[in-house]
mmCIF file of C-alpha atoms in Angstrom:
data_model
loop_
_atom_site.group_PDB
_atom_site.id
_atom_site.type_symbol
_atom_site.label_atom_id
_atom_site.label_comp_id
_atom_site.label_asym_id
_atom_site.label_seq_id
_atom_site.Cartn_x
_atom_site.Cartn_y
_atom_site.Cartn_z
ATOM 1 C CA MET A 1 -15.221 64.222 -23.652
ATOM 2 C CA THR A 2 -13.977 66.354 -20.749
ATOM 3 C CA GLU A 3 -11.145 64.454 -19.120
ATOM 4 C CA ASP A 4 -7.508 65.635 -19.587
ATOM 5 C CA PHE A 5 -5.389 64.672 -22.335
ATOM 6 C CA THR A 6 -7.492 62.202 -23.886
ATOM 7 C CA GLY A 7 -10.758 62.378 -25.956
ATOM 8 C CA PHE A 8 -10.169 64.474 -28.907
ATOM 9 C CA GLN A 9 -6.490 64.732 -28.528
ATOM 10 C CA GLU A 10 -5.334 61.678 -28.138
ATOM 11 C CA TYR A 11 -7.201 60.459 -31.109
ATOM 12 C CA LEU A 12 -5.647 63.050 -33.007
ATOM 13 C CA ILE A 13 -2.312 61.386 -31.914
ATOM 14 C CA GLU A 14 -3.049 58.249 -32.330
ATOM 15 C CA ARG A 15 -4.459 58.452 -35.743
ATOM 16 C CA LYS A 16 -1.115 60.432 -36.819
ATOM 17 C CA HIS A 17 -3.250 63.397 -37.828
ATOM 18 C CA SER A 18 -0.886 65.409 -40.165
ATOM 19 C CA ALA A 19 -1.556 69.003 -38.933
ATOM 20 C CA ALA A 20 -1.502 67.862 -35.332
ATOM 21 C CA ARG A 21 1.645 65.918 -35.735
ATOM 22 C CA LEU A 22 2.833 69.495 -37.623
ATOM 23 C CA LEU A 23 1.705 71.399 -34.663
ATOM 24 C CA GLU A 24 2.889 68.918 -32.079
ATOM 25 C CA ILE A 25 -0.216 68.756 -30.248
ATOM 26 C CA GLU A 26 1.262 66.062 -27.912
ATOM 27 C CA ASP A 27 2.940 68.566 -26.131
ATOM 28 C CA TRP A 28 -0.432 70.934 -25.653
ATOM 29 C CA GLN A 29 -1.519 71.121 -22.178
ATOM 30 C CA VAL A 30 -5.160 71.298 -21.199
ATOM 31 C CA LEU A 31 -5.507 73.953 -18.429
ATOM 32 C CA ASP A 32 -9.538 73.964 -18.361
ATOM 33 C CA MET A 33 -12.189 71.829 -20.301
ATOM 34 C CA ALA A 34 -15.897 71.531 -19.820
ATOM 35 C CA ALA A 35 -18.972 71.366 -22.216
ATOM 36 C CA GLY A 36 -18.365 74.114 -25.408
ATOM 37 C CA GLU A 37 -15.236 75.668 -23.440
ATOM 38 C CA LEU A 38 -11.392 74.667 -23.795
ATOM 39 C CA HIS A 39 -8.391 76.377 -22.453
ATOM 40 C CA VAL A 40 -5.185 75.059 -23.698
ATOM 41 C CA ALA A 41 -1.810 75.998 -23.635
ATOM 42 C CA CYS A 42 -0.082 75.352 -27.138
ATOM 43 C CA ALA A 43 3.178 74.367 -28.368
ATOM 44 C CA LEU A 44 5.392 76.431 -31.035
ATOM 45 C CA PRO A 45 7.146 74.029 -32.657
ATOM 46 C CA GLU A 46 10.253 75.080 -34.961
ATOM 47 C CA ALA A 47 8.871 74.008 -38.210
ATOM 48 C CA VAL A 48 5.784 76.901 -37.724
ATOM 49 C CA ILE A 49 8.335 79.807 -37.086
ATOM 50 C CA ASN A 50 9.325 82.196 -39.610
ATOM 51 C CA SER A 51 12.618 83.743 -40.202
ATOM 52 C CA ALA A 52 11.520 86.571 -37.921
ATOM 53 C CA GLY A 53 11.093 84.299 -34.704
ATOM 54 C CA MET A 54 7.223 84.320 -35.451
ATOM 55 C CA LEU A 55 4.523 82.230 -36.104
ATOM 56 C CA PHE A 56 3.968 82.268 -40.067
ATOM 57 C CA GLY A 57 0.519 83.382 -40.144
ATOM 58 C CA GLY A 58 -0.534 80.956 -42.720
ATOM 59 C CA PHE A 59 -0.353 78.317 -39.851
ATOM 60 C CA THR A 60 -2.869 80.368 -37.209
ATOM 61 C CA PRO A 61 -5.781 78.673 -39.002
ATOM 62 C CA HIS A 62 -4.506 75.270 -38.566
ATOM 63 C CA TYR A 63 -4.237 76.393 -34.909
ATOM 64 C CA VAL A 64 -7.761 77.599 -34.615
ATOM 65 C CA ASP A 65 -9.380 74.884 -36.868
ATOM 66 C CA LEU A 66 -8.065 72.348 -34.695
ATOM 67 C CA LEU A 67 -9.216 74.169 -31.657
ATOM 68 C CA ALA A 68 -12.566 74.634 -32.979
ATOM 69 C CA LEU A 69 -13.339 71.139 -33.549
ATOM 70 C CA TRP A 70 -12.172 69.870 -30.192
ATOM 71 C CA THR A 71 -14.331 72.620 -28.505
ATOM 72 C CA ALA A 72 -17.237 71.221 -30.742
ATOM 73 C CA MET A 73 -16.570 67.872 -29.472
ATOM 74 C CA THR A 74 -16.958 69.284 -25.858
ATOM 75 C CA THR A 75 -20.297 69.429 -26.620
ATOM 76 C CA MET A 76 -20.854 65.712 -27.574
ATOM 77 C CA GLU A 77 -21.033 63.822 -24.087
ATOM 78 C CA GLY A 78 -18.555 61.170 -25.313
ATOM 79 C CA ARG A 79 -20.007 60.966 -28.513
ATOM 80 C CA THR A 80 -17.913 62.026 -31.959
ATOM 81 C CA ALA A 81 -18.643 63.325 -35.031
ATOM 82 C CA TRP A 82 -17.353 63.664 -38.284
ATOM 83 C CA LEU A 83 -17.148 67.912 -38.594
ATOM 84 C CA MET A 84 -16.250 70.029 -41.559
ATOM 85 C CA THR A 85 -15.091 73.467 -41.580
ATOM 86 C CA VAL A 86 -17.516 75.663 -43.449
ATOM 87 C CA ASN A 87 -16.213 79.155 -42.660
ATOM 88 C CA MET A 88 -13.354 80.823 -40.602
ATOM 89 C CA ARG A 89 -12.290 84.125 -40.190
ATOM 90 C CA VAL A 90 -9.013 85.040 -38.319
ATOM 91 C CA ASP A 91 -7.856 88.313 -37.197
ATOM 92 C CA TYR A 92 -4.355 89.173 -36.606
ATOM 93 C CA PHE A 93 -3.343 91.760 -33.737
ATOM 94 C CA GLU A 94 0.079 90.907 -32.422
ATOM 95 C CA PRO A 95 3.155 88.567 -33.315
ATOM 96 C CA ILE A 96 2.589 85.149 -31.613
ATOM 97 C CA VAL A 97 6.267 84.264 -30.278
ATOM 98 C CA ARG A 98 7.724 81.155 -28.555
ATOM 99 C CA PRO A 99 7.773 79.331 -26.132
ATOM 100 C CA GLY A 100 3.794 79.456 -27.279
ATOM 101 C CA PHE A 101 0.627 80.800 -26.343
ATOM 102 C CA HIS A 102 -2.661 80.126 -24.619
ATOM 103 C CA ALA A 103 -5.926 79.417 -26.813
ATOM 104 C CA LEU A 104 -9.263 79.869 -25.173
ATOM 105 C CA SER A 105 -12.053 78.776 -27.516
ATOM 106 C CA ARG A 106 -16.075 78.419 -26.732
ATOM 107 C CA VAL A 107 -18.774 77.602 -28.506
ATOM 108 C CA LEU A 108 -20.912 80.632 -29.376
ATOM 109 C CA ASN A 109 -24.108 79.159 -30.663
ATOM 110 C CA ILE A 110 -25.295 75.232 -32.077
ATOM 111 C CA ARG A 111 -27.999 75.672 -34.480
ATOM 112 C CA LYS A 112 -29.230 71.977 -36.133
ATOM 113 C CA ARG A 113 -25.944 70.570 -37.548
ATOM 114 C CA ASP A 114 -23.910 74.366 -37.095
ATOM 115 C CA TYR A 115 -21.464 75.201 -34.306
ATOM 116 C CA LEU A 116 -20.147 78.515 -34.142
ATOM 117 C CA ILE A 117 -16.956 78.569 -32.335
ATOM 118 C CA GLU A 118 -14.927 81.505 -31.076
ATOM 119 C CA THR A 119 -11.006 81.319 -30.471
ATOM 120 C CA ARG A 120 -8.891 83.843 -29.062
ATOM 121 C CA LEU A 121 -4.931 83.270 -28.901
ATOM 122 C CA GLU A 122 -3.203 85.040 -25.920
ATOM 123 C CA ASN A 123 0.197 85.635 -24.488
ATOM 124 C CA ASP A 124 1.109 85.133 -21.010
ATOM 125 C CA GLN A 125 0.148 88.802 -20.266
ATOM 126 C CA GLN A 126 -3.398 87.925 -21.389
ATOM 127 C CA THR A 127 -2.861 90.305 -24.537
ATOM 128 C CA THR A 128 -5.008 88.726 -27.236
ATOM 129 C CA LEU A 129 -2.637 87.791 -30.178
ATOM 130 C CA ALA A 130 -5.369 86.656 -32.821
ATOM 131 C CA TYR A 131 -9.004 86.226 -32.293
ATOM 132 C CA ALA A 132 -11.087 83.807 -35.007
ATOM 133 C CA VAL A 133 -15.053 82.791 -35.324
ATOM 134 C CA THR A 134 -15.029 79.722 -37.185
ATOM 135 C CA THR A 135 -18.300 77.801 -38.298
ATOM 136 C CA LEU A 136 -18.211 73.869 -38.028
ATOM 137 C CA ARG A 137 -20.982 71.730 -39.836
ATOM 138 C CA LYS A 138 -21.941 68.193 -38.167
ATOM 139 C CA VAL A 139 -21.906 65.495 -41.121
ATOM 140 C CA SER A 140 -22.878 62.603 -38.689
ATOM 141 C CA ASP A 141 -23.821 60.327 -41.531
ATOM 142 C CA MET A 142 -20.469 60.720 -43.322
ATOM 143 C CA GLN A 143 -18.115 57.916 -42.863
ATOM 144 C CA LEU A 144 -14.763 57.924 -44.319
ATOM 145 C CA ARG A 145 -14.711 55.411 -47.602
ATOM 146 C CA ALA A 146 -11.513 54.318 -49.972
ATOM 147 C CA VAL A 147 -10.949 56.610 -52.443
ATOM 148 C CA PRO A 148 -11.573 54.476 -55.644
ATOM 149 C CA GLY A 149 -8.216 53.988 -57.745
ATOM 150 C CA PRO A 150 -8.112 54.918 -61.740
ATOM 151 C CA LYS A 151 -10.012 52.585 -63.879
ATOM 152 C CA SER A 152 -8.083 49.943 -65.982
ATOM 153 C CA ALA A 153 -8.463 48.792 -69.310
ATOM 154 C CA ASP A 154 -10.204 45.963 -68.008
ATOM 155 C CA ASN A 155 -13.045 47.749 -66.463
#
């Protein structure tokens, strides 16, 4: 999954993933990608900007989560897996403003089903705006299933 603009990004676009749509992932530019590493220029759409003209802090974890998932996927050699976020810590250092930012994400450790991912959000001057550490868990045997509806009186 190291090809430009395909793989995980394309998957999210095709599936019309709500967080990916909100963050306009189709406008992100892959600057560099290798197994366990990802460097992306991220867009800042109007919908996530607060009244002060900055990224609303609550949306920062959405960026971090998608970036961490994508980074983990780069280690899977073309295969995909269902991953869930089990822990995330985000430290905020500077306001994130338009037009966007660079995200550098890398796998720090893989142990059994767990991935430890580091993500830095930087401006064009390479100042760290936010720093995050995310733990993901691979749930390879989990499949999406239809959610059963409420039982009727006939059941």
